[in-house]
Structures are given as C-alpha cells and as structure tokens.
PDB file of C-alpha atoms in Angstrom:
ATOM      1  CA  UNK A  11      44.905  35.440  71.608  1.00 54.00           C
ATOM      2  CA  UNK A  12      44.393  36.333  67.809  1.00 56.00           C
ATOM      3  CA  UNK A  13      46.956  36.062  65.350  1.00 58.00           C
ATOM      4  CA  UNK A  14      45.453  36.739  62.749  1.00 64.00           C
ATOM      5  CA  UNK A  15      46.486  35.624  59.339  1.00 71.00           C
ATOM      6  CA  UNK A  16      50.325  36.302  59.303  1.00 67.00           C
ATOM      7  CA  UNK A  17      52.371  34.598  61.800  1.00 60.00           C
ATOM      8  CA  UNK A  18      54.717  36.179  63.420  1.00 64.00           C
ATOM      9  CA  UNK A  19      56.919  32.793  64.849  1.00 65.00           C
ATOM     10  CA  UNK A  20      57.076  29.630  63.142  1.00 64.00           C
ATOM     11  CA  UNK A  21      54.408  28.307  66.008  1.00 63.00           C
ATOM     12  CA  UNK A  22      52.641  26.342  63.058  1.00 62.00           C
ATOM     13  CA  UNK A  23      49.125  26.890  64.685  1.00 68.00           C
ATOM     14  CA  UNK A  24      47.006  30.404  64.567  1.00 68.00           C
ATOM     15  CA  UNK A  25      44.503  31.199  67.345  1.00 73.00           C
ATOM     16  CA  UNK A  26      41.378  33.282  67.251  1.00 77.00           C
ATOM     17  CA  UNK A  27      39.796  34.892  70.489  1.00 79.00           C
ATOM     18  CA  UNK A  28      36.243  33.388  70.843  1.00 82.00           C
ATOM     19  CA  UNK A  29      33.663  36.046  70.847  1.00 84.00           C
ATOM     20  CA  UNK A  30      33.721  35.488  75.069  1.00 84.00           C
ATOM     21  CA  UNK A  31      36.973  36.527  75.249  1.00 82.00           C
ATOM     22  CA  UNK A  32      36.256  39.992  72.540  1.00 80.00           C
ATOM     23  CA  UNK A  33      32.908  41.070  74.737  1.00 80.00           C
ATOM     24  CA  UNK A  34      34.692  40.306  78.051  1.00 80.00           C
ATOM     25  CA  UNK A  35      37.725  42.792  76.813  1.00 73.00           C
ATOM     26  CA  UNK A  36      40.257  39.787  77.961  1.00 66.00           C
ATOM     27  CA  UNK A  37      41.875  39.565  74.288  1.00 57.00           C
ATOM     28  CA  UNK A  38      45.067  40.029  74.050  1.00 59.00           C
ATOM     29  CA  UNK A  39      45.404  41.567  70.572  1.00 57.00           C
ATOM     30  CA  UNK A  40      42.360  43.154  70.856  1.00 52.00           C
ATOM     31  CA  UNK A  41      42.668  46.689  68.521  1.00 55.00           C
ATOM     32  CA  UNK A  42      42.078  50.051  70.111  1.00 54.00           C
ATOM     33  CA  UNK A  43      39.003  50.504  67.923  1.00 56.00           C
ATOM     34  CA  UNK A  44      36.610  48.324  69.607  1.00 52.00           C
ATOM     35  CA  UNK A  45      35.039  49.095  72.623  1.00 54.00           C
ATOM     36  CA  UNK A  46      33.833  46.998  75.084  1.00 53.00           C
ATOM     37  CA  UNK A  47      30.365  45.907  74.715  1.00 53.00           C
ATOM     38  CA  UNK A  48      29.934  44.149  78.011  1.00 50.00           C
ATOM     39  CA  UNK A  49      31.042  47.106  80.335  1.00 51.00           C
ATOM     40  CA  UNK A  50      28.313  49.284  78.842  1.00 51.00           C
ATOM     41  CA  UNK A  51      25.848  46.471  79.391  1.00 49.00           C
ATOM     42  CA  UNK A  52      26.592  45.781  83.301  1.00 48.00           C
ATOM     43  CA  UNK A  53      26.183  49.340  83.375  1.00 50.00           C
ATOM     44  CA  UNK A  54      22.639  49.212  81.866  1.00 51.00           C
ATOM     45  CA  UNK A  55      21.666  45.975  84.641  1.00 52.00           C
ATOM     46  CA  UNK A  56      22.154  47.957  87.298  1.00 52.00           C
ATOM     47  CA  UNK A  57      19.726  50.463  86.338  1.00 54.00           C
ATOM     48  CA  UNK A  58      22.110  53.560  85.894  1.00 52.00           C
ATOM     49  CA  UNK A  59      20.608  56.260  82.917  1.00 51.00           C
ATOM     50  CA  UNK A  60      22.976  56.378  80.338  1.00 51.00           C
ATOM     51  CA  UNK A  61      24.846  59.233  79.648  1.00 53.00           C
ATOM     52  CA  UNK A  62      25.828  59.865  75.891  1.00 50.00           C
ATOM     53  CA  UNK A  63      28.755  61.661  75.244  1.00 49.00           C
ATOM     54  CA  UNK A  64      28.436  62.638  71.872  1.00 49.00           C
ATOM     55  CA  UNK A  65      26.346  65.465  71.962  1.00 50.00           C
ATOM     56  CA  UNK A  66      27.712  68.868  71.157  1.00 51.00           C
ATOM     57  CA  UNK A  67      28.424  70.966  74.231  1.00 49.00           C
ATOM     58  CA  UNK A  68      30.415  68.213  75.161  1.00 51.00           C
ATOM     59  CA  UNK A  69      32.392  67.899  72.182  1.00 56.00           C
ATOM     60  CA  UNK A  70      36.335  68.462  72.721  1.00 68.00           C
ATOM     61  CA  UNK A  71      38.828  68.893  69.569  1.00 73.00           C
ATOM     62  CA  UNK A  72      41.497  66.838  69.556  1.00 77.00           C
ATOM     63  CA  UNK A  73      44.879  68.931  69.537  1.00 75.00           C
ATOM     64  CA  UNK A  74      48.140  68.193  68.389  1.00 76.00           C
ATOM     65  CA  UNK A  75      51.181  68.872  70.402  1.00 76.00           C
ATOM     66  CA  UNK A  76      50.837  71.969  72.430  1.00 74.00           C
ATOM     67  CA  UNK A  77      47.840  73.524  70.401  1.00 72.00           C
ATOM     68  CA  UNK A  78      45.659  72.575  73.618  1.00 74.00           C
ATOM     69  CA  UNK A  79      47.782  74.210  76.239  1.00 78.00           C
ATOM     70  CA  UNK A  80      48.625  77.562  74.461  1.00 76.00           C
ATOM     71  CA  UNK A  81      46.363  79.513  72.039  1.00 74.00           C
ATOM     72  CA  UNK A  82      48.072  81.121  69.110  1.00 72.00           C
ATOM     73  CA  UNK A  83      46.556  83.263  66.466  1.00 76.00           C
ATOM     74  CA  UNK A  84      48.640  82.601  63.372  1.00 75.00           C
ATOM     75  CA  UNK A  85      48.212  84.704  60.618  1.00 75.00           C
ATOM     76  CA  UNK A  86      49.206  82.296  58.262  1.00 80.00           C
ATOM     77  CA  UNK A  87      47.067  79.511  59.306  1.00 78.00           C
ATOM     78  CA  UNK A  88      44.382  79.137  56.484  1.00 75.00           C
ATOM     79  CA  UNK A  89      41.466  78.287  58.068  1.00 75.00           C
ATOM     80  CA  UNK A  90      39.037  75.954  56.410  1.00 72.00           C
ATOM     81  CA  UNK A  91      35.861  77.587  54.709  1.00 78.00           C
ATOM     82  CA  UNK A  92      32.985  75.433  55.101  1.00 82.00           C
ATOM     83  CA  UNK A  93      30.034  76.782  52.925  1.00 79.00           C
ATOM     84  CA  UNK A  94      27.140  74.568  52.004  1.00 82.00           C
ATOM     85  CA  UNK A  95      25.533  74.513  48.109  1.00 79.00           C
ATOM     86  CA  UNK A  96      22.186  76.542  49.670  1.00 81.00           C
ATOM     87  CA  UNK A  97      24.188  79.480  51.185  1.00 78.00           C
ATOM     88  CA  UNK A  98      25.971  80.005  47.976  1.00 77.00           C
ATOM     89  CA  UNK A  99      25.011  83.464  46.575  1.00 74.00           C
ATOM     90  CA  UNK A 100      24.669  82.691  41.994  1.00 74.00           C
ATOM     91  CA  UNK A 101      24.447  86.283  41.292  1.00 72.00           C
ATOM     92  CA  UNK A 102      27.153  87.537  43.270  1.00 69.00           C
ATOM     93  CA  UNK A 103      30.177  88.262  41.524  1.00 65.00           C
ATOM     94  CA  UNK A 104      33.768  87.318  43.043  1.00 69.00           C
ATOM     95  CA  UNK A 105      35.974  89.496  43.850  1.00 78.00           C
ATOM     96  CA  UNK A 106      38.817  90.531  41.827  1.00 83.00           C
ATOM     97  CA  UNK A 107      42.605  89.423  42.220  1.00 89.00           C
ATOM     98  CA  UNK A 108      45.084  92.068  43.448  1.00 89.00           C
ATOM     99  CA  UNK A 109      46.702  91.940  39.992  1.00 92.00           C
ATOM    100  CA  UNK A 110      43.350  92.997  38.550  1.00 91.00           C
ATOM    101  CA  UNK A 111      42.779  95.774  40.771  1.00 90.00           C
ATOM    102  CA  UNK A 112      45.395  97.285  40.200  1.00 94.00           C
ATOM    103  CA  UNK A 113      45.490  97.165  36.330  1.00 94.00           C
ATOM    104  CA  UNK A 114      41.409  99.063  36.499  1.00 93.00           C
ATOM    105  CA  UNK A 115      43.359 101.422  38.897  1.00 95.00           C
ATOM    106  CA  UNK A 116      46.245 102.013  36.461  1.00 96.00           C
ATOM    107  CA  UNK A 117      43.506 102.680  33.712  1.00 96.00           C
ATOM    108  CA  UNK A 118      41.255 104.791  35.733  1.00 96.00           C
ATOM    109  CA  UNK A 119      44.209 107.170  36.749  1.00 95.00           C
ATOM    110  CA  UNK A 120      45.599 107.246  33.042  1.00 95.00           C
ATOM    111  CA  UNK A 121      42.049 108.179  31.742  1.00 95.00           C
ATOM    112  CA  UNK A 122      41.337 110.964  34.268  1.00 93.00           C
ATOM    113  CA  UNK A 123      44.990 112.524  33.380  1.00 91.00           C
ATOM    114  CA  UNK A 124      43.999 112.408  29.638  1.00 90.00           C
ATOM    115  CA  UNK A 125      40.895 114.322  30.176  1.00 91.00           C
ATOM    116  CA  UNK A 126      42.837 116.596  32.555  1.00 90.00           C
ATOM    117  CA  UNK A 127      45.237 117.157  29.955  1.00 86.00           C
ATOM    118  CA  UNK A 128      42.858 117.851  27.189  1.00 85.00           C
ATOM    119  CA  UNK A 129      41.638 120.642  29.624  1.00 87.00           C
ATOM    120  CA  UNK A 130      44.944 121.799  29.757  1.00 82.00           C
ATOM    121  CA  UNK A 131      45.158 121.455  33.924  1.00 85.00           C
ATOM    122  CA  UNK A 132      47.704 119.620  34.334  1.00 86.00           C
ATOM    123  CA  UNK A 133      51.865 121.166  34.121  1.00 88.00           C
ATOM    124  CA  UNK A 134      52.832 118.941  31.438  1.00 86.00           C
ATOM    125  CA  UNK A 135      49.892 120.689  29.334  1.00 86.00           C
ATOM    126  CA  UNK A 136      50.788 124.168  30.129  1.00 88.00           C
ATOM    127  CA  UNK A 137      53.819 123.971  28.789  1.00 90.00           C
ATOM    128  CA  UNK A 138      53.102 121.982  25.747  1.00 89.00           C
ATOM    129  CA  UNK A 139      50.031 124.948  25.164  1.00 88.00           C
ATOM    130  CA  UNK A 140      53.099 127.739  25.684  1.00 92.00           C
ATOM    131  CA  UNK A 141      55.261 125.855  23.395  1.00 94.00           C
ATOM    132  CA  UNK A 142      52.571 125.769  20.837  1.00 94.00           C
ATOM    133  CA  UNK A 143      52.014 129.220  21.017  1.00 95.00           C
ATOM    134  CA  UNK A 144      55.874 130.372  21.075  1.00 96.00           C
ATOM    135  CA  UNK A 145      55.835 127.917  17.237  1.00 97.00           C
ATOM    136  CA  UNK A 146      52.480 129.576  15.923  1.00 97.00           C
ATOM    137  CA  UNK A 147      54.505 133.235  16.837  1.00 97.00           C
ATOM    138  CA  UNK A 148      57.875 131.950  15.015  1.00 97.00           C
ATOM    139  CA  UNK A 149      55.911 130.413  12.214  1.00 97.00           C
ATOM    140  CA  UNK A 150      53.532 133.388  11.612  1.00 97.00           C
ATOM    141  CA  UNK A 151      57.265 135.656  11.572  1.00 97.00           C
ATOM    142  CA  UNK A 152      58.762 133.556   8.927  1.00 96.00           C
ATOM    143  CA  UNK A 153      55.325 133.671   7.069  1.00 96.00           C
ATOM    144  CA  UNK A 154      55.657 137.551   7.016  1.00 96.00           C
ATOM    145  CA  UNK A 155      59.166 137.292   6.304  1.00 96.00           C
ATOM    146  CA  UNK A 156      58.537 135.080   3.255  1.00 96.00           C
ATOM    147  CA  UNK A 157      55.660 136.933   2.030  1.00 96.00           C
ATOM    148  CA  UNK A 158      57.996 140.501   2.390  1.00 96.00           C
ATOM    149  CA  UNK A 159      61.039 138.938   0.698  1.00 96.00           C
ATOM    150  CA  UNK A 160      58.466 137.831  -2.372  1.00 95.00           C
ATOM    151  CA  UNK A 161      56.822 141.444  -2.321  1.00 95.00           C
ATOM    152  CA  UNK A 162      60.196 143.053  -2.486  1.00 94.00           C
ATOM    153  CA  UNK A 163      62.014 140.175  -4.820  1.00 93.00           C
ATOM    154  CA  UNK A 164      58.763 141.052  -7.015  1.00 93.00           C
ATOM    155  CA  UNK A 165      59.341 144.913  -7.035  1.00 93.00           C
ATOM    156  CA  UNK A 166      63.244 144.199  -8.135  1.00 92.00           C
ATOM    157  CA  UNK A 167      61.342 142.176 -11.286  1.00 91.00           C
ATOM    158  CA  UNK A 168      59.190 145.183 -12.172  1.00 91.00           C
ATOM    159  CA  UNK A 169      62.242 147.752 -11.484  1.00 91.00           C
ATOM    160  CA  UNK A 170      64.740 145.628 -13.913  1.00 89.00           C
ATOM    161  CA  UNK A 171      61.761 145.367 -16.380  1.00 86.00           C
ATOM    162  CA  UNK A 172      60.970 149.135 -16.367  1.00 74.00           C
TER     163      UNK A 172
END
C-alpha cells in the first residue's frame, strides 16, 4: 500500500508497494494508468497469439456525454482542419473576407453605372442630357435677346446723333 510522499494520517511511517505487489495488480493505490504487466504475460505462457488493439479499424473515439448515442450535425461546431506543411498550396491565393467582397462589388457596380452614364443609358442621364439642352435653348434666347437689345440700343445712338 503506497503512500506516497504526503501523508494523509499522522501514521508516522510511509509504505511503498514492492514491485511484486505493482506486476501482480494487488496494490492498493495503484493509479489507473498502469496496466498490468503480469496478466498479459500468463496470457503469452499459454501460447495464445496476441491480439493488438491499437490498430485502426478498431479504433473507437471516445465521446462525451450523449455524443455516442445520438448523432447531431451542428452547424456551429467548427471542426478541426488538419492540413500538413506538404499539402499546402504557396501560390494559391486566400480567399477574400466578406467585408472585402463586398467593397470590389460596390466598386464594380459604381464603375459600370459611370460608364453607363457617360453613354447616357441610364434615367438619371436622360434627364440631366434634357436639362442641358432646355439651358443651351434659354441661354442661346437671352444671347439673341442681348445681341437685339445692343443692335437696337446702337441704332437709338446713330438716330440721336443724326
């Protein structure tokens, strides 16, 4: 029976298990971590092939709770992403974020409106062009206008000089 190094009663003596008592499995404070050496060899004296456990197929996940008895897809479960140096790809780019996306988007749609707009396609430029012509009309009127009021305010000069 192993103490260890802390007692845990004021016994004033520790005891340690003699390695007998660990292979035989009779220790009483014997951790879960070791395994019992001597069962595996009376199992090799009487002549019985091994089996090892630890290969693959045969490997079981350990599950916590009720993850064993039902199987849930959850959406937010992140999944751990395994990828080894070798398989990494240096020349491919990564993708962009969402935020990123949508700011090339945002530029892409402004551009193509501009050039749509320069072609004069689009409603907003169709009325800007109308507009633009109804000014050039109203200014070329008043440029008439002027130029009529200066012939005729000239003509009064000549009259009164005459």
């Amino acid at each position: 029976m192993a103490k260890g190094k802390f007692k845990h009663k004021p016994t004033g003596e520790r005891t340690f298990s003699s390695p007998e008592e660990i292979a035989a499995g009779t220790s009483a404070d014997r951790p879960r971590t070791f395994k019992k050496q001597g069962e595996k060899d009376v199992y090799d004296r009487r002549g019985e092939p091994e089996q090892e456990e630890d290969s693959e197929d045969f490997a079981k996940t350990k599950y916590k709770g009720t993850e064993g008895l039902i199987e849930i897809e959850n959406p937010n479960l992140v999944k751990p992403k395994n990828i080894k140096a070798k398989d990494i790809d240096i020349g491919k780019t990564p993708d962009i974020s969402r935020r990123e996306r949508e700011e090339l988007e945002k530029q892409q749609s402004h551009e193509r409106y501009m050039k749509r707009q320069e072609q004069g396609k689009t409603e907003q430029a169709r009325k800007d062009l109308e507009r633009l012509t109804l000014i050039r009309q109203q200014r070329a009127e008043a440029a008439k206008k002027r130029e009529e009021e200066k012939a005729a305010k000239e003509e009064r000069k000549a009259e009164a000089r005459k």
